[in-house]
């Protein structure tokens, strides 16, 4: 199986990392792929939005798996895996994960703890999506170390300029020092409100500044209250508002991700030949 691990990262909060992890993940599952979602944010928004409003009551989370890895115990990822009714698996998080950021500082090979966990489980899936927390701390470094690629959701309503440079520097540092395979899949413009000129300006600016170096997904996720509603519903936009423009956009994004992956594989096999 060709398994791919994608981190959804941006140290800015509220740019739709979590919403995209859930809906791209379920989109890929709807397209017949085996998908694992990892909640790597102590706020546990992904876990909550997939229907577990009290993550602190879950018997086993990503924190437990990481602690097992650090203490050299058998990781047994299945202890934490939750099967969601829309066809994805989830390794949940809870507030307990906030302690991990500090504990990792004194751990040997602290950047690779999540990678060691994923080595036990990601091979069983076509896609593993990691929902990062809004910081560039040790947990996000762990995600970038474990990932094959990064998707960077950007909220098209605010100038991302400074933060973007910091994020790109972190990605490039991880690429250089720890994970030579790491690639940037692309920047995803989310919460786009095409009725405002401002949104158009930001989009144009991003294309000007980064379009040459980094792919910008041709799919844009529109801003819609329908998307905001699902965070409390435990289901995807495909079930909540199947005919709406956000569901349509996430279907398009799913196709684009699959298409990019096919192109990459073709390119690789051309290269091998
Ligand atoms: P992050 O994980 O980057 O912090 P979220 O996915 O949690 O971002 O999104 C931030 C907030 O915006 C949430 O309340 C979410 O429900 C809402 N939201 C996400 N996508 C959209 C969208 N396309 N349109 C409107 N609101 C959205
Ligand atoms: Mg989030």
mmCIF file of C-alpha atoms and ligand atoms in Angstrom:
data_model
loop_
_atom_site.group_PDB
_atom_site.id
_atom_site.type_symbol
_atom_site.label_atom_id
_atom_site.label_comp_id
_atom_site.label_asym_id
_atom_site.label_seq_id
_atom_site.Cartn_x
_atom_site.Cartn_y
_atom_site.Cartn_z
ATOM 1 C CA UNK A 1 0.000 0.000 0.000
ATOM 2 C CA UNK A 2 1.160 3.490 -0.808
ATOM 3 C CA UNK A 3 0.575 5.310 2.445
ATOM 4 C CA UNK A 4 0.928 9.020 2.758
ATOM 5 C CA UNK A 5 1.082 11.140 5.898
ATOM 6 C CA UNK A 6 -0.064 14.759 5.548
ATOM 7 C CA UNK A 7 0.270 17.396 8.278
ATOM 8 C CA UNK A 8 -2.185 20.307 8.233
ATOM 9 C CA UNK A 9 -0.163 23.083 9.757
ATOM 10 C CA UNK A 10 -0.271 26.806 10.412
ATOM 11 C CA UNK A 11 0.669 28.373 13.731
ATOM 12 C CA UNK A 12 -2.210 30.777 13.334
ATOM 13 C CA UNK A 13 -5.468 29.565 14.884
ATOM 14 C CA UNK A 14 -8.802 29.773 13.107
ATOM 15 C CA UNK A 15 -7.544 29.165 9.579
ATOM 16 C CA UNK A 16 -9.548 25.918 9.162
ATOM 17 C CA UNK A 17 -6.885 23.295 9.839
ATOM 18 C CA UNK A 18 -9.332 21.205 11.842
ATOM 19 C CA UNK A 19 -12.282 21.673 9.485
ATOM 20 C CA UNK A 20 -10.072 20.716 6.550
ATOM 21 C CA UNK A 21 -8.596 17.674 8.316
ATOM 22 C CA UNK A 22 -12.086 16.331 8.995
ATOM 23 C CA UNK A 23 -13.629 17.097 5.617
ATOM 24 C CA UNK A 24 -10.663 16.264 3.400
ATOM 25 C CA UNK A 25 -10.278 13.056 5.434
ATOM 26 C CA UNK A 26 -13.914 12.068 5.020
ATOM 27 C CA UNK A 27 -13.762 13.179 1.372
ATOM 28 C CA UNK A 28 -10.858 10.773 0.795
ATOM 29 C CA UNK A 29 -12.755 7.998 2.612
ATOM 30 C CA UNK A 30 -15.779 8.675 0.374
ATOM 31 C CA UNK A 31 -13.419 8.235 -2.583
ATOM 32 C CA UNK A 32 -12.599 4.734 -1.328
ATOM 33 C CA UNK A 33 -9.383 5.452 0.555
ATOM 34 C CA UNK A 34 -8.497 4.121 4.007
ATOM 35 C CA UNK A 35 -8.008 7.182 6.165
ATOM 36 C CA UNK A 36 -6.656 7.817 9.659
ATOM 37 C CA UNK A 37 -7.051 11.209 11.316
ATOM 38 C CA UNK A 38 -4.751 12.236 14.164
ATOM 39 C CA UNK A 39 -5.756 14.983 16.533
ATOM 40 C CA UNK A 40 -2.501 16.639 17.643
ATOM 41 C CA UNK A 41 -4.034 19.667 19.317
ATOM 42 C CA UNK A 42 -4.615 19.659 23.122
ATOM 43 C CA UNK A 43 -7.777 21.699 22.423
ATOM 44 C CA UNK A 44 -9.105 18.509 20.788
ATOM 45 C CA UNK A 45 -11.355 20.381 18.339
ATOM 46 C CA UNK A 46 -11.081 17.580 15.790
ATOM 47 C CA UNK A 47 -12.074 14.970 18.373
ATOM 48 C CA UNK A 48 -14.962 17.137 19.567
ATOM 49 C CA UNK A 49 -16.131 17.995 16.049
ATOM 50 C CA UNK A 50 -16.234 14.306 15.142
ATOM 51 C CA UNK A 51 -18.719 13.639 17.921
ATOM 52 C CA UNK A 52 -16.726 13.268 21.152
ATOM 53 C CA UNK A 53 -17.619 16.339 23.207
ATOM 54 C CA UNK A 54 -15.779 15.073 26.324
ATOM 55 C CA UNK A 55 -12.351 13.972 25.115
ATOM 56 C CA UNK A 56 -10.956 13.895 28.671
ATOM 57 C CA UNK A 57 -13.218 10.906 29.339
ATOM 58 C CA UNK A 58 -11.818 8.826 26.473
ATOM 59 C CA UNK A 59 -9.857 5.798 27.705
ATOM 60 C CA UNK A 60 -6.862 6.242 25.384
ATOM 61 C CA UNK A 61 -5.613 9.179 23.296
ATOM 62 C CA UNK A 62 -2.593 10.194 21.228
ATOM 63 C CA UNK A 63 -0.962 11.301 24.512
ATOM 64 C CA UNK A 64 -1.006 7.733 25.852
ATOM 65 C CA UNK A 65 0.499 6.388 22.620
ATOM 66 C CA UNK A 66 3.277 8.985 22.699
ATOM 67 C CA UNK A 67 4.027 8.223 26.365
ATOM 68 C CA UNK A 68 4.234 4.507 25.541
ATOM 69 C CA UNK A 69 6.699 5.334 22.795
ATOM 70 C CA UNK A 70 8.825 7.513 25.088
ATOM 71 C CA UNK A 71 8.887 4.867 27.815
ATOM 72 C CA UNK A 72 9.664 2.027 25.389
ATOM 73 C CA UNK A 73 6.408 0.189 26.009
ATOM 74 C CA UNK A 74 4.428 -1.544 23.242
ATOM 75 C CA UNK A 75 2.463 1.218 21.501
ATOM 76 C CA UNK A 76 -0.692 -0.762 20.555
ATOM 77 C CA UNK A 77 -2.314 2.056 18.524
ATOM 78 C CA UNK A 78 -5.600 0.145 18.248
ATOM 79 C CA UNK A 79 -6.237 1.007 21.926
ATOM 80 C CA UNK A 80 -6.813 4.615 20.856
ATOM 81 C CA UNK A 81 -8.441 4.230 17.438
ATOM 82 C CA UNK A 82 -12.074 5.292 17.137
ATOM 83 C CA UNK A 83 -14.054 4.242 14.059
ATOM 84 C CA UNK A 84 -16.179 7.136 12.854
ATOM 85 C CA UNK A 85 -19.431 6.283 11.107
ATOM 86 C CA UNK A 86 -18.426 8.221 7.996
ATOM 87 C CA UNK A 87 -15.635 5.761 7.307
ATOM 88 C CA UNK A 88 -12.537 7.363 8.818
ATOM 89 C CA UNK A 89 -10.552 6.270 11.864
ATOM 90 C CA UNK A 90 -9.526 8.782 14.498
ATOM 91 C CA UNK A 91 -6.806 8.846 17.122
ATOM 92 C CA UNK A 92 -8.249 11.436 19.497
ATOM 93 C CA UNK A 93 -6.596 14.016 21.674
ATOM 94 C CA UNK A 94 -7.483 15.642 24.973
ATOM 95 C CA UNK A 95 -6.243 18.484 27.147
ATOM 96 C CA UNK A 96 -3.758 16.008 28.626
ATOM 97 C CA UNK A 97 -1.670 16.491 25.466
ATOM 98 C CA UNK A 98 -0.754 19.994 26.653
ATOM 99 C CA UNK A 99 1.673 18.438 29.151
ATOM 100 C CA UNK A 100 3.472 16.691 26.307
ATOM 101 C CA UNK A 101 4.912 19.894 24.864
ATOM 102 C CA UNK A 102 6.942 20.435 28.047
ATOM 103 C CA UNK A 103 7.791 16.772 28.701
ATOM 104 C CA UNK A 104 9.234 16.324 25.224
ATOM 105 C CA UNK A 105 11.994 18.802 25.979
ATOM 106 C CA UNK A 106 13.895 16.266 28.076
ATOM 107 C CA UNK A 107 13.208 13.228 25.923
ATOM 108 C CA UNK A 108 15.816 11.536 23.764
ATOM 109 C CA UNK A 109 14.915 11.852 20.056
ATOM 110 C CA UNK A 110 12.144 14.204 21.085
ATOM 111 C CA UNK A 111 11.304 15.158 17.485
ATOM 112 C CA UNK A 112 10.563 11.591 16.423
ATOM 113 C CA UNK A 113 8.140 10.412 19.093
ATOM 114 C CA UNK A 114 5.054 10.786 16.875
ATOM 115 C CA UNK A 115 6.894 9.245 13.940
ATOM 116 C CA UNK A 116 7.573 6.167 16.065
ATOM 117 C CA UNK A 117 3.871 5.942 16.895
ATOM 118 C CA UNK A 118 2.910 6.288 13.232
ATOM 119 C CA UNK A 119 5.414 3.626 12.172
ATOM 120 C CA UNK A 120 3.140 1.194 14.008
ATOM 121 C CA UNK A 121 -0.086 2.281 12.345
ATOM 122 C CA UNK A 122 0.134 4.568 9.273
ATOM 123 C CA UNK A 123 1.104 1.685 6.974
ATOM 124 C CA UNK A 124 -2.424 0.310 7.298
ATOM 125 C CA UNK A 125 -3.925 3.450 5.740
ATOM 126 C CA UNK A 126 -3.748 5.173 2.354
ATOM 127 C CA UNK A 127 -3.809 8.570 4.046
ATOM 128 C CA UNK A 128 -3.002 9.738 7.554
ATOM 129 C CA UNK A 129 -3.916 13.377 8.215
ATOM 130 C CA UNK A 130 -2.475 15.162 11.243
ATOM 131 C CA UNK A 131 -4.392 18.137 12.618
ATOM 132 C CA UNK A 132 -1.704 20.374 14.160
ATOM 133 C CA UNK A 133 -2.115 22.820 17.018
ATOM 134 C CA UNK A 134 -1.721 26.564 16.434
ATOM 135 C CA UNK A 135 1.961 26.837 17.364
ATOM 136 C CA UNK A 136 5.355 25.903 16.006
ATOM 137 C CA UNK A 137 6.353 24.088 19.201
ATOM 138 C CA UNK A 138 7.521 20.508 19.735
ATOM 139 C CA UNK A 139 4.195 18.905 18.850
ATOM 140 C CA UNK A 140 4.089 20.587 15.444
ATOM 141 C CA UNK A 141 7.766 19.703 14.901
ATOM 142 C CA UNK A 142 6.785 16.101 15.686
ATOM 143 C CA UNK A 143 4.024 16.268 13.076
ATOM 144 C CA UNK A 144 6.381 17.694 10.435
ATOM 145 C CA UNK A 145 8.935 15.016 11.290
ATOM 146 C CA UNK A 146 6.364 12.247 10.884
ATOM 147 C CA UNK A 147 4.813 13.641 7.678
ATOM 148 C CA UNK A 148 5.527 13.151 3.989
ATOM 149 C CA UNK A 149 3.964 16.483 3.169
ATOM 150 C CA UNK A 150 2.300 19.600 4.561
ATOM 151 C CA UNK A 151 -0.919 21.339 3.597
ATOM 152 C CA UNK A 152 -1.029 24.956 4.766
ATOM 153 C CA UNK A 153 -4.547 26.297 5.210
ATOM 154 C CA UNK A 154 -4.644 30.083 5.142
ATOM 155 C CA UNK A 155 -7.548 32.292 6.055
ATOM 156 C CA UNK A 156 -8.041 34.594 3.120
ATOM 157 C CA UNK A 157 -9.346 37.427 5.288
ATOM 158 C CA UNK A 158 -6.087 38.346 7.007
ATOM 159 C CA UNK A 159 -2.638 39.111 5.780
ATOM 160 C CA UNK A 160 -0.619 36.013 6.579
ATOM 161 C CA UNK A 161 2.708 37.556 5.549
ATOM 162 C CA UNK A 162 4.905 37.371 8.656
ATOM 163 C CA UNK A 163 3.535 34.146 10.077
ATOM 164 C CA UNK A 164 3.900 32.447 6.740
ATOM 165 C CA UNK A 165 7.643 33.146 6.611
ATOM 166 C CA UNK A 166 8.085 31.655 10.080
ATOM 167 C CA UNK A 167 6.137 28.562 9.131
ATOM 168 C CA UNK A 168 8.080 28.078 5.897
ATOM 169 C CA UNK A 169 11.357 28.471 7.799
ATOM 170 C CA UNK A 170 10.301 25.821 10.304
ATOM 171 C CA UNK A 171 9.272 23.438 7.532
ATOM 172 C CA UNK A 172 12.541 23.986 5.742
ATOM 173 C CA UNK A 173 14.539 23.443 8.941
ATOM 174 C CA UNK A 174 12.761 20.149 9.640
ATOM 175 C CA UNK A 175 13.331 19.177 6.003
ATOM 176 C CA UNK A 176 17.045 19.931 6.263
ATOM 177 C CA UNK A 177 17.766 18.479 9.664
ATOM 178 C CA UNK A 178 15.337 15.657 10.361
ATOM 179 C CA UNK A 179 13.014 14.704 7.524
ATOM 180 C CA UNK A 180 14.522 14.902 4.045
ATOM 181 C CA UNK A 181 11.311 13.538 2.492
ATOM 182 C CA UNK A 182 9.140 16.402 3.656
ATOM 183 C CA UNK A 183 7.362 18.338 0.891
ATOM 184 C CA UNK A 184 4.844 21.143 0.808
ATOM 185 C CA UNK A 185 1.698 19.978 -0.982
ATOM 186 C CA UNK A 186 0.347 23.472 -1.132
ATOM 187 C CA UNK A 187 -1.306 26.491 0.366
ATOM 188 C CA UNK A 188 -5.056 26.169 0.730
ATOM 189 C CA UNK A 189 -7.103 29.347 0.680
ATOM 190 C CA UNK A 190 -9.942 28.817 3.115
ATOM 191 C CA UNK A 191 -12.864 30.924 4.312
ATOM 192 C CA UNK A 192 -12.698 32.850 1.088
ATOM 193 C CA UNK A 193 -15.356 35.492 0.725
ATOM 194 C CA UNK A 194 -15.282 36.436 -2.912
ATOM 195 C CA UNK A 195 -17.764 39.216 -2.379
ATOM 196 C CA UNK A 196 -15.093 41.288 -0.667
ATOM 197 C CA UNK A 197 -12.225 42.896 -2.512
ATOM 198 C CA UNK A 198 -10.017 42.259 0.466
ATOM 199 C CA UNK A 199 -10.277 38.509 0.028
ATOM 200 C CA UNK A 200 -9.376 38.896 -3.624
ATOM 201 C CA UNK A 201 -6.394 41.077 -2.742
ATOM 202 C CA UNK A 202 -5.027 38.534 -0.256
ATOM 203 C CA UNK A 203 -5.445 35.765 -2.782
ATOM 204 C CA UNK A 204 -3.610 37.780 -5.412
ATOM 205 C CA UNK A 205 -0.868 38.723 -2.969
ATOM 206 C CA UNK A 206 -0.299 35.106 -1.920
ATOM 207 C CA UNK A 207 -0.098 34.051 -5.545
ATOM 208 C CA UNK A 208 2.392 36.833 -6.268
ATOM 209 C CA UNK A 209 4.583 36.089 -3.276
ATOM 210 C CA UNK A 210 4.566 32.291 -3.159
ATOM 211 C CA UNK A 211 2.943 31.085 -6.375
ATOM 212 C CA UNK A 212 6.323 30.566 -8.027
ATOM 213 C CA UNK A 213 7.708 28.359 -5.255
ATOM 214 C CA UNK A 214 4.745 26.699 -3.650
ATOM 215 C CA UNK A 215 1.618 25.213 -5.179
ATOM 216 C CA UNK A 216 -1.525 27.076 -4.298
ATOM 217 C CA UNK A 217 -4.449 24.669 -4.518
ATOM 218 C CA UNK A 218 -6.770 25.724 -7.292
ATOM 219 C CA UNK A 219 -9.673 24.772 -5.032
ATOM 220 C CA UNK A 220 -10.642 27.545 -2.617
ATOM 221 C CA UNK A 221 -12.884 26.847 0.360
ATOM 222 C CA UNK A 222 -15.604 29.502 0.539
ATOM 223 C CA UNK A 223 -16.683 31.134 3.759
ATOM 224 C CA UNK A 224 -20.076 29.892 4.892
ATOM 225 C CA UNK A 225 -21.938 29.590 8.177
ATOM 226 C CA UNK A 226 -22.860 26.073 7.092
ATOM 227 C CA UNK A 227 -19.186 25.139 7.581
ATOM 228 C CA UNK A 228 -19.053 26.699 11.029
ATOM 229 C CA UNK A 229 -22.149 24.749 12.114
ATOM 230 C CA UNK A 230 -20.555 21.316 11.786
ATOM 231 C CA UNK A 231 -18.017 21.759 14.601
ATOM 232 C CA UNK A 232 -20.763 20.832 17.054
ATOM 233 C CA UNK A 233 -22.486 18.210 14.919
ATOM 234 C CA UNK A 234 -20.145 15.222 14.876
ATOM 235 C CA UNK A 235 -20.469 14.902 11.127
ATOM 236 C CA UNK A 236 -18.929 16.153 7.929
ATOM 237 C CA UNK A 237 -20.091 18.931 5.644
ATOM 238 C CA UNK A 238 -21.053 16.175 3.172
ATOM 239 C CA UNK A 239 -23.787 15.026 5.567
ATOM 240 C CA UNK A 240 -24.620 18.405 7.062
ATOM 241 C CA UNK A 241 -25.079 20.340 3.816
ATOM 242 C CA UNK A 242 -24.324 17.982 0.972
ATOM 243 C CA UNK A 243 -25.451 20.311 -1.810
ATOM 244 C CA UNK A 244 -23.854 23.458 -0.398
ATOM 245 C CA UNK A 245 -20.825 25.264 -1.767
ATOM 246 C CA UNK A 246 -18.485 24.175 1.044
ATOM 247 C CA UNK A 247 -19.266 20.478 0.510
ATOM 248 C CA UNK A 248 -18.706 21.030 -3.193
ATOM 249 C CA UNK A 249 -15.348 22.711 -2.470
ATOM 250 C CA UNK A 250 -14.173 19.887 -0.203
ATOM 251 C CA UNK A 251 -15.138 17.370 -2.902
ATOM 252 C CA UNK A 252 -13.035 19.367 -5.368
ATOM 253 C CA UNK A 253 -10.143 19.563 -2.917
ATOM 254 C CA UNK A 254 -10.296 15.786 -2.442
ATOM 255 C CA UNK A 255 -10.060 15.307 -6.202
ATOM 256 C CA UNK A 256 -7.177 17.730 -6.413
ATOM 257 C CA UNK A 257 -5.252 15.942 -3.650
ATOM 258 C CA UNK A 258 -5.799 12.569 -5.355
ATOM 259 C CA UNK A 259 -4.832 14.013 -8.720
ATOM 260 C CA UNK A 260 -1.619 15.580 -7.345
ATOM 261 C CA UNK A 261 -0.716 12.267 -5.770
ATOM 262 C CA UNK A 262 -1.237 10.392 -9.053
ATOM 263 C CA UNK A 263 0.959 12.926 -10.846
ATOM 264 C CA UNK A 264 3.651 12.607 -8.211
ATOM 265 C CA UNK A 265 3.630 8.819 -8.445
ATOM 266 C CA UNK A 266 3.739 8.919 -12.227
ATOM 267 C CA UNK A 267 6.643 11.329 -12.090
ATOM 268 C CA UNK A 268 8.415 9.020 -9.657
ATOM 269 C CA UNK A 269 7.952 5.942 -11.826
ATOM 270 C CA UNK A 270 9.147 7.898 -14.885
ATOM 271 C CA UNK A 271 12.168 8.777 -12.855
ATOM 272 C CA UNK A 272 12.858 5.186 -11.832
ATOM 273 C CA UNK A 273 12.616 4.016 -15.431
HETATM 274 P P1 LIG B 1 -8.132 25.913 13.063
HETATM 275 O O1 LIG B 1 -8.127 24.426 13.287
HETATM 276 O O2 LIG B 1 -7.109 26.348 12.074
HETATM 277 O O3 LIG B 1 -8.042 26.693 14.335
HETATM 278 P P2 LIG B 1 -10.958 25.600 12.493
HETATM 279 O O4 LIG B 1 -11.105 24.553 11.464
HETATM 280 O O5 LIG B 1 -11.237 25.204 13.899
HETATM 281 O O6 LIG B 1 -9.525 26.300 12.380
HETATM 282 O O7 LIG B 1 -11.877 26.816 12.056
HETATM 283 C C1 LIG B 1 -11.972 27.985 12.856
HETATM 284 C C2 LIG B 1 -13.426 28.397 12.989
HETATM 285 O O8 LIG B 1 -13.960 28.746 11.709
HETATM 286 C C3 LIG B 1 -14.306 27.269 13.495
HETATM 287 O O9 LIG B 1 -15.291 27.832 14.314
HETATM 288 C C4 LIG B 1 -14.903 26.671 12.241
HETATM 289 O O10 LIG B 1 -16.150 26.080 12.503
HETATM 290 C C5 LIG B 1 -15.028 27.894 11.346
HETATM 291 N N1 LIG B 1 -14.897 27.558 9.917
HETATM 292 C C6 LIG B 1 -14.082 26.635 9.346
HETATM 293 N N2 LIG B 1 -14.203 26.627 8.007
HETATM 294 C C7 LIG B 1 -15.109 27.583 7.693
HETATM 295 C C8 LIG B 1 -15.681 28.091 6.448
HETATM 296 N N3 LIG B 1 -15.327 27.578 5.267
HETATM 297 N N4 LIG B 1 -16.591 29.071 6.551
HETATM 298 C C9 LIG B 1 -16.948 29.588 7.748
HETATM 299 N N5 LIG B 1 -16.467 29.179 8.923
HETATM 300 C C10 LIG B 1 -15.560 28.189 8.916
HETATM 301 MG MG1 LIG B 2 -7.757 23.348 15.027
#
